[in-house]
Coordinates of N, CA and C (backbone and C1' of nucleotides) in Angstrom, one line a residue:
Chain O
M1 N 8.6 -1.5 -13.7 CA 7.9 -1.5 -12.4 C 6.6 -0.6 -12.5
L2 N 6.8 0.7 -12.8 CA 5.7 1.6 -12.9 C 4.7 1.2 -14.1
T3 N 5.4 0.8 -15.2 CA 4.5 0.4 -16.3 C 3.8 -0.9 -16.0
A4 N 4.4 -1.9 -15.3 CA 3.7 -3.1 -14.9 C 2.5 -2.8 -14.0
I5 N 2.7 -1.9 -13.1 CA 1.7 -1.4 -12.2 C 0.5 -0.9 -13.0
C6 N 0.8 0.0 -13.9 CA -0.2 0.7 -14.7 C -1.0 -0.3 -15.5
Q7 N -0.4 -1.4 -16.0 CA -1.1 -2.4 -16.8 C -2.1 -3.1 -15.9
V8 N -1.7 -3.5 -14.7 CA -2.6 -4.2 -13.8 C -3.7 -3.2 -13.4
L9 N -3.4 -2.0 -13.1 CA -4.3 -1.0 -12.7 C -5.4 -0.8 -13.7
A10 N -5.0 -0.8 -15.0 CA -6.0 -0.5 -16.1 C -7.0 -1.7 -16.2
R11 N -6.7 -2.8 -15.6 CA -7.6 -4.0 -15.8 C -8.6 -4.1 -14.6
I12 N -8.5 -3.2 -13.6 CA -9.4 -3.3 -12.5 C -10.7 -2.7 -12.9
P13 N -11.8 -3.4 -12.8 CA -13.1 -2.9 -13.2 C -13.6 -1.9 -12.2
A14 N -14.5 -1.0 -12.6 CA -15.1 -0.1 -11.7 C -15.9 -0.8 -10.7
G15 N -16.0 -0.3 -9.5 CA -16.7 -0.9 -8.4 C -15.9 -2.0 -7.7
R16 N -14.7 -2.1 -8.0 CA -13.8 -3.1 -7.4 C -12.5 -2.4 -6.9
V17 N -11.9 -3.0 -5.9 CA -10.6 -2.4 -5.4 C -9.6 -3.5 -5.3
I18 N -8.4 -3.1 -5.0 CA -7.3 -4.1 -4.9 C -6.3 -3.5 -3.8
T19 N -5.6 -4.4 -3.2 CA -4.7 -4.0 -2.2 C -3.3 -3.7 -2.8
Y20 N -2.5 -3.0 -2.1 CA -1.2 -2.7 -2.6 C -0.4 -3.9 -2.8
G21 N -0.5 -4.9 -1.9 CA 0.2 -6.1 -2.0 C -0.2 -6.9 -3.2
D22 N -1.5 -7.0 -3.4 CA -1.9 -7.8 -4.6 C -1.5 -7.1 -5.9
L23 N -1.7 -5.8 -5.9 CA -1.3 -5.0 -7.1 C 0.2 -5.3 -7.4
A24 N 1.0 -5.2 -6.4 CA 2.5 -5.4 -6.7 C 2.7 -6.9 -7.2
A25 N 2.0 -7.8 -6.5 CA 2.2 -9.2 -6.8 C 1.8 -9.5 -8.3
M26 N 0.6 -8.9 -8.7 CA 0.1 -9.2 -10.0 C 1.0 -8.5 -11.0
A27 N 1.7 -7.5 -10.6 CA 2.6 -6.8 -11.5 C 3.9 -7.5 -11.6
G28 N 4.1 -8.5 -10.8 CA 5.3 -9.3 -10.9 C 6.3 -9.0 -9.8
Y29 N 5.8 -8.3 -8.7 CA 6.7 -8.0 -7.6 C 6.1 -8.4 -6.3
P30 N 6.1 -9.7 -6.0 CA 5.5 -10.1 -4.7 C 6.2 -9.5 -3.5
R31 N 5.4 -9.2 -2.5 CA 6.0 -8.6 -1.2 C 6.6 -7.2 -1.5
A32 N 6.1 -6.5 -2.5 CA 6.6 -5.2 -2.8 C 5.5 -4.1 -2.7
A33 N 4.7 -4.3 -1.7 CA 3.5 -3.4 -1.6 C 4.0 -1.9 -1.5
R34 N 5.0 -1.7 -0.7 CA 5.4 -0.3 -0.6 C 5.9 0.3 -1.9
R35 N 6.5 -0.6 -2.7 CA 6.9 -0.2 -4.0 C 5.7 0.3 -4.9
A36 N 4.7 -0.5 -4.8 CA 3.5 -0.2 -5.5 C 3.0 1.2 -5.2
G37 N 3.0 1.5 -3.9 CA 2.5 2.8 -3.4 C 3.4 3.9 -4.0
Q38 N 4.7 3.6 -4.0 CA 5.6 4.6 -4.5 C 5.4 4.8 -5.9
A39 N 5.1 3.8 -6.7 CA 4.9 3.9 -8.1 C 3.6 4.8 -8.3
L40 N 2.6 4.5 -7.6 CA 1.4 5.3 -7.7 C 1.6 6.8 -7.5
R41 N 2.5 7.0 -6.5 CA 2.8 8.4 -6.2 C 3.3 9.2 -7.3
Q42 N 3.9 8.5 -8.3 CA 4.5 9.1 -9.4 C 3.6 9.4 -10.5
L43 N 2.4 8.9 -10.4 CA 1.4 9.1 -11.5 C 1.0 10.6 -11.5
P44 N 0.7 11.1 -12.7 CA 0.3 12.5 -12.8 C -1.1 12.6 -12.1
A45 N -1.4 13.8 -11.6 CA -2.7 14.0 -10.9 C -3.9 13.8 -11.8
D46 N -3.7 14.0 -13.1 CA -4.8 13.9 -14.1 C -4.8 12.6 -14.9
T47 N -4.1 11.6 -14.3 CA -4.1 10.3 -15.0 C -5.4 9.7 -15.2
A48 N -5.6 8.9 -16.2 CA -6.9 8.3 -16.5 C -6.9 6.9 -15.7
L49 N -5.8 6.5 -15.2 CA -5.8 5.2 -14.4 C -6.6 5.3 -13.1
P50 N -7.2 4.2 -12.8 CA -8.0 4.2 -11.5 C -7.2 4.0 -10.3
W51 N -6.3 4.9 -10.0 CA -5.4 4.9 -8.8 C -6.3 4.8 -7.5
H52 N -7.5 5.3 -7.5 CA -8.3 5.3 -6.3 C -8.8 3.9 -5.9
R53 N -8.6 2.9 -6.8 CA -9.1 1.6 -6.5 C -8.1 0.8 -5.7
V54 N -7.0 1.5 -5.3 CA -5.9 0.8 -4.6 C -6.0 1.2 -3.1
I55 N -6.2 0.2 -2.2 CA -6.2 0.5 -0.8 C -5.3 -0.5 -0.1
N56 N -5.1 -0.3 1.2 CA -4.2 -1.3 1.9 C -4.9 -2.5 2.4
A57 N -4.2 -3.5 2.9 CA -4.7 -4.8 3.2 C -5.8 -4.7 4.3
S58 N -5.9 -3.6 5.0 CA -6.9 -3.5 6.1 C -8.2 -3.0 5.5
G59 N -8.3 -2.6 4.3 CA -9.5 -2.1 3.7 C -9.5 -0.6 3.9
R60 N -8.5 0.0 4.3 CA -8.4 1.5 4.6 C -7.6 2.2 3.6
I61 N -7.8 3.5 3.5 CA -7.0 4.4 2.6 C -5.8 4.9 3.3
S62 N -4.7 4.8 2.7 CA -3.4 5.1 3.4 C -2.9 6.5 3.0
L63 N -3.7 7.2 2.2 CA -3.3 8.5 1.8 C -3.4 9.6 2.8
P64 N -2.6 10.7 2.7 CA -2.8 11.8 3.6 C -4.1 12.5 3.3
E65 N -4.7 13.2 4.2 CA -6.1 13.6 4.1 C -6.7 14.2 2.8
P66 N -6.1 15.2 2.3 CA -6.7 15.8 1.1 C -7.0 14.8 0.0
A67 N -6.0 13.9 -0.2 CA -6.2 12.9 -1.3 C -7.1 11.8 -0.9
A68 N -7.1 11.4 0.4 CA -7.9 10.4 0.9 C -9.4 10.7 0.6
Q69 N -9.8 11.9 0.8 CA -11.2 12.3 0.6 C -11.6 12.2 -0.8
R70 N -10.7 12.6 -1.8 CA -11.0 12.4 -3.2 C -11.2 11.0 -3.5
Q71 N -10.3 10.1 -3.0 CA -10.4 8.7 -3.2 C -11.7 8.1 -2.8
R72 N -12.1 8.5 -1.6 CA -13.4 8.0 -1.0 C -14.5 8.4 -1.9
E73 N -14.5 9.6 -2.4 CA -15.6 10.1 -3.3 C -15.7 9.3 -4.5
R74 N -14.5 9.1 -5.2 CA -14.5 8.4 -6.4 C -15.0 7.0 -6.2
L75 N -14.6 6.3 -5.1 CA -15.0 5.0 -4.9 C -16.5 4.9 -4.6
E76 N -17.0 5.8 -3.9 CA -18.4 5.8 -3.6 C -19.2 6.0 -4.8
R77 N -18.7 6.8 -5.7 CA -19.4 7.0 -7.0 C -19.5 5.8 -7.8
E78 N -18.5 4.8 -7.6 CA -18.5 3.6 -8.3 C -19.3 2.5 -7.6
G79 N -19.8 2.8 -6.4 CA -20.5 1.8 -5.6 C -19.8 1.2 -4.5
V80 N -18.5 1.6 -4.3 CA -17.7 1.0 -3.3 C -17.9 1.8 -2.0
I81 N -18.6 1.3 -1.1 CA -18.9 2.1 0.1 C -18.0 1.8 1.3
A82 N -17.6 2.8 2.0 CA -16.7 2.5 3.2 C -17.6 2.6 4.4
I83 N -17.6 1.5 5.2 CA -18.3 1.5 6.4 C -17.4 1.7 7.6
G84 N -17.6 2.8 8.3 CA -16.7 3.2 9.4 C -15.3 3.4 8.9
G85 N -15.2 4.0 7.7 CA -13.9 4.3 7.2 C -13.2 3.1 6.7
R86 N -13.9 2.0 6.6 CA -13.3 0.8 6.1 C -14.0 0.2 5.0
I87 N -13.4 -0.3 4.0 CA -14.0 -0.9 2.8 C -14.0 -2.4 3.0
D88 N -15.2 -3.1 2.7 CA -15.3 -4.5 2.9 C -14.6 -5.3 1.8
L89 N -13.4 -5.7 2.1 CA -12.6 -6.4 1.1 C -13.2 -7.7 0.6
G90 N -13.9 -8.3 1.5 CA -14.6 -9.6 1.1 C -15.6 -9.4 0.0
R91 N -16.1 -8.2 -0.1 CA -17.1 -7.9 -1.1 C -16.6 -7.1 -2.3
F92 N -15.7 -6.2 -2.1 CA -15.2 -5.4 -3.2 C -13.9 -5.7 -3.8
R93 N -13.1 -6.6 -3.1 CA -11.8 -6.9 -3.6 C -11.9 -7.5 -4.9
W94 N -11.0 -7.1 -5.8 CA -10.9 -7.7 -7.2 C -9.9 -8.8 -7.3
Q95 N -10.4 -9.9 -7.7 CA -9.5 -11.0 -7.9 C -9.9 -11.7 -9.2
P96 N -9.0 -11.7 -10.2 CA -9.3 -12.2 -11.6 C -9.5 -13.7 -11.6
Chain L
dG1 P 30.8 -3.5 -4.6 O5' 29.6 -2.5 -4.2 C5' 28.7 -2.6 -3.2 C4' 29.2 -1.8 -2.0 C3' 28.2 -2.0 -0.9 O3' 28.8 -1.9 0.4 C1' 28.0 0.2 -1.6
dA2 P 28.0 -2.7 1.6 O5' 27.6 -1.5 2.6 C5' 28.6 -0.7 3.2 C4' 27.9 0.5 3.9 C3' 26.8 0.1 4.8 O3' 26.8 1.0 5.9 C1' 25.9 1.4 3.1
dC3 P 25.8 0.7 7.2 O5' 24.8 1.9 7.1 C5' 24.9 2.9 6.0 C4' 23.9 4.0 6.3 C3' 22.7 3.6 7.2 O3' 22.2 4.7 7.9 C1' 21.9 3.9 5.0
dT4 P 20.9 4.6 8.8 O5' 19.7 5.3 7.9 C5' 19.9 6.6 7.4 C4' 18.8 7.0 6.5 C3' 17.4 6.9 7.2 O3' 16.7 8.1 6.9 C1' 17.4 5.8 5.1
dT5 P 15.3 8.3 7.6 O5' 14.3 7.9 6.4 C5' 14.4 8.6 5.2 C4' 13.4 8.1 4.2 C3' 12.0 7.9 4.8 O3' 11.0 8.4 3.9 C1' 12.7 5.9 3.7
dG6 P 9.7 9.1 4.5 O5' 9.1 8.0 5.3 C5' 7.8 7.4 5.1 C4' 7.5 7.0 3.7 C3' 6.2 6.2 3.6 O3' 5.6 6.4 2.4 C1' 8.0 4.8 3.2
dA7 P 4.5 7.4 2.4 O5' 3.2 6.5 2.5 C5' 2.1 6.9 1.7 C4' 1.2 5.8 1.6 C3' 1.7 4.5 1.0 O3' 0.9 3.4 1.5 C1' 0.3 5.4 -0.5
dC8 P 1.2 2.6 2.9 O5' 1.9 1.2 2.5 C5' 1.5 0.6 1.3 C4' 1.7 -0.9 1.4 C3' 0.6 -1.6 2.2 O3' 0.3 -2.8 1.5 C1' 2.7 -2.0 3.2
dT9 P -0.9 -3.7 2.1 O5' -0.1 -4.8 3.0 C5' 1.0 -5.5 2.5 C4' 1.4 -6.7 3.4 C3' 0.2 -7.3 4.1 O3' 0.5 -8.7 4.2 C1' 1.7 -6.5 5.7
dA10 P -0.7 -9.8 4.6 O5' 0.0 -10.6 5.8 C5' 1.4 -10.9 5.7 C4' 1.8 -11.3 7.1 C3' 0.8 -12.1 7.9 O3' 1.5 -13.2 8.5 C1' 1.4 -10.2 9.1
dT11 P 0.7 -14.2 9.5 O5' 1.0 -13.6 10.9 C5' 2.4 -13.1 11.1 C4' 2.6 -12.7 12.6 C3' 1.6 -13.5 13.6 O3' 2.3 -13.8 14.7 C1' 1.4 -11.1 13.8
dC12 P 1.7 -14.8 15.9 O5' 1.7 -13.9 17.2 C5' 2.7 -12.9 17.3 C4' 2.4 -12.0 18.5 C3' 1.4 -12.6 19.5 O3' 1.8 -12.3 20.8 C1' 0.5 -10.6 18.7
dG13 P 1.2 -13.0 22.1 O5' 0.7 -11.8 23.0 C5' 1.6 -10.7 23.3 C4' 0.9 -9.5 23.8 C3' -0.1 -9.9 24.9 O3' -0.2 -8.9 25.9 C1' -1.3 -9.0 23.1
Chain R
dT1 P -14.0 -5.1 12.4 O5' -13.7 -4.1 13.6 C5' -13.8 -4.5 14.9 C4' -12.9 -3.7 15.8 C3' -11.9 -2.9 15.0 O3' -11.9 -1.5 15.4 C1' -10.9 -4.1 16.7
dC2 P -10.9 -0.5 14.7 O5' -9.6 -0.3 15.7 C5' -9.8 -0.3 17.1 C4' -8.5 -0.1 17.8 C3' -7.5 0.6 17.0 O3' -6.7 1.6 17.7 C1' -6.6 -1.5 17.7
dG3 P -5.8 2.6 17.0 O5' -4.4 2.3 17.7 C5' -4.2 2.4 19.1 C4' -2.9 1.7 19.5 C3' -1.6 2.2 18.8 O3' -0.6 2.4 19.8 C1' -1.9 -0.1 18.5
dA4 P 0.8 2.9 19.4 O5' 1.7 1.6 19.5 C5' 1.6 0.8 20.7 C4' 2.6 -0.4 20.6 C3' 3.9 -0.1 20.0 O3' 4.9 -0.8 20.7 C1' 2.9 -1.7 18.6
dT5 P 6.5 -0.7 20.2 O5' 6.6 -1.9 19.2 C5' 6.0 -3.2 19.5 C4' 6.6 -4.2 18.6 C3' 7.9 -3.8 17.9 O3' 8.8 -4.9 17.9 C1' 6.3 -4.4 16.3
dA6 P 10.3 -4.6 17.6 O5' 10.6 -5.8 16.5 C5' 9.9 -7.0 16.6 C4' 9.7 -7.6 15.2 C3' 11.0 -7.5 14.3 O3' 11.0 -8.7 13.5 C1' 9.2 -6.5 13.2
dG7 P 12.4 -9.2 13.0 O5' 12.0 -9.9 11.7 C5' 12.3 -9.3 10.5 C4' 11.2 -9.5 9.5 C3' 11.8 -9.3 8.1 O3' 11.5 -10.4 7.3 C1' 9.9 -7.8 8.5
dC8 P 12.5 -10.6 6.0 O5' 11.8 -9.8 4.8 C5' 10.4 -9.7 4.7 C4' 10.0 -8.7 3.7 C3' 11.1 -8.4 2.7 O3' 10.6 -8.8 1.4 C1' 10.1 -6.4 3.6
dC9 P 11.7 -9.2 0.3 O5' 12.0 -7.9 -0.5 C5' 10.9 -7.3 -1.1 C4' 11.3 -5.9 -1.7 C3' 12.8 -5.9 -2.2 O3' 12.9 -5.0 -3.3 C1' 12.5 -4.3 -0.6
dA10 P 13.6 -5.4 -4.6 O5' 13.5 -4.1 -5.5 C5' 12.2 -3.8 -5.9 C4' 12.1 -2.2 -5.9 C3' 13.1 -1.5 -6.7 O3' 12.5 -0.4 -7.3 C1' 13.3 -0.8 -4.5
dA11 P 13.1 0.3 -8.6 O5' 13.1 1.9 -8.1 C5' 13.3 2.1 -6.7 C4' 13.1 3.5 -6.3 C3' 14.0 4.5 -7.0 O3' 13.5 5.8 -6.9 C1' 14.7 4.1 -4.8
dG12 P 14.3 7.0 -7.6 O5' 14.9 7.8 -6.4 C5' 14.1 8.2 -5.3 C4' 14.9 8.7 -4.2 C3' 16.0 9.7 -4.6 O3' 16.1 10.8 -3.7 C1' 16.9 7.9 -3.4
dT13 P 16.9 12.1 -4.1 O5' 18.0 12.3 -2.9 C5' 18.4 11.1 -2.3 C4' 19.1 11.4 -1.0 C3' 20.3 12.3 -1.2 O3' 20.6 12.9 0.1 C1' 21.0 10.1 -0.8

DNA sequence: GACTTGACTATCG
DNA sequence: TCGATAGCCAAGT
C-alpha cells in the first residue's frame, strides 16, 4: 500500500497536483482515499517524495494548520496557486 | 473478530 | 459555495 502510493507519488510532475482518491485509485486501491492519507502520514518529514502535491477532491488542503502552510508554500513555489484557499483542479490536476 | 478512527468523497438542501 | 450527511475501507485497539 505505502510503496504503491510512493511509486505513484514519484511520478507526479512539479506544478501538478492529485487528489487523495485518484492517488489511491492509481496505486491500485479505488475508493481508498482515506487510506492514501494515512499512508502519507507515515512518510518521514524529510522525504524526497512530493507529498505536498496531494490535496482533497475539493481542491483544498486537508492538513492541520502548521503543515498546511508548508504545503501551500511548496505548491506556490512550483506554480500551483491557491485562489481563496482553493486550488483550481481543472487546471492543475495531474492525469496521465 | 467486533469496533473505532480518520491528510476522503459524493450528494443534497 | 457551504455545511451536514451518509457511505467507504484498511489499520489499530
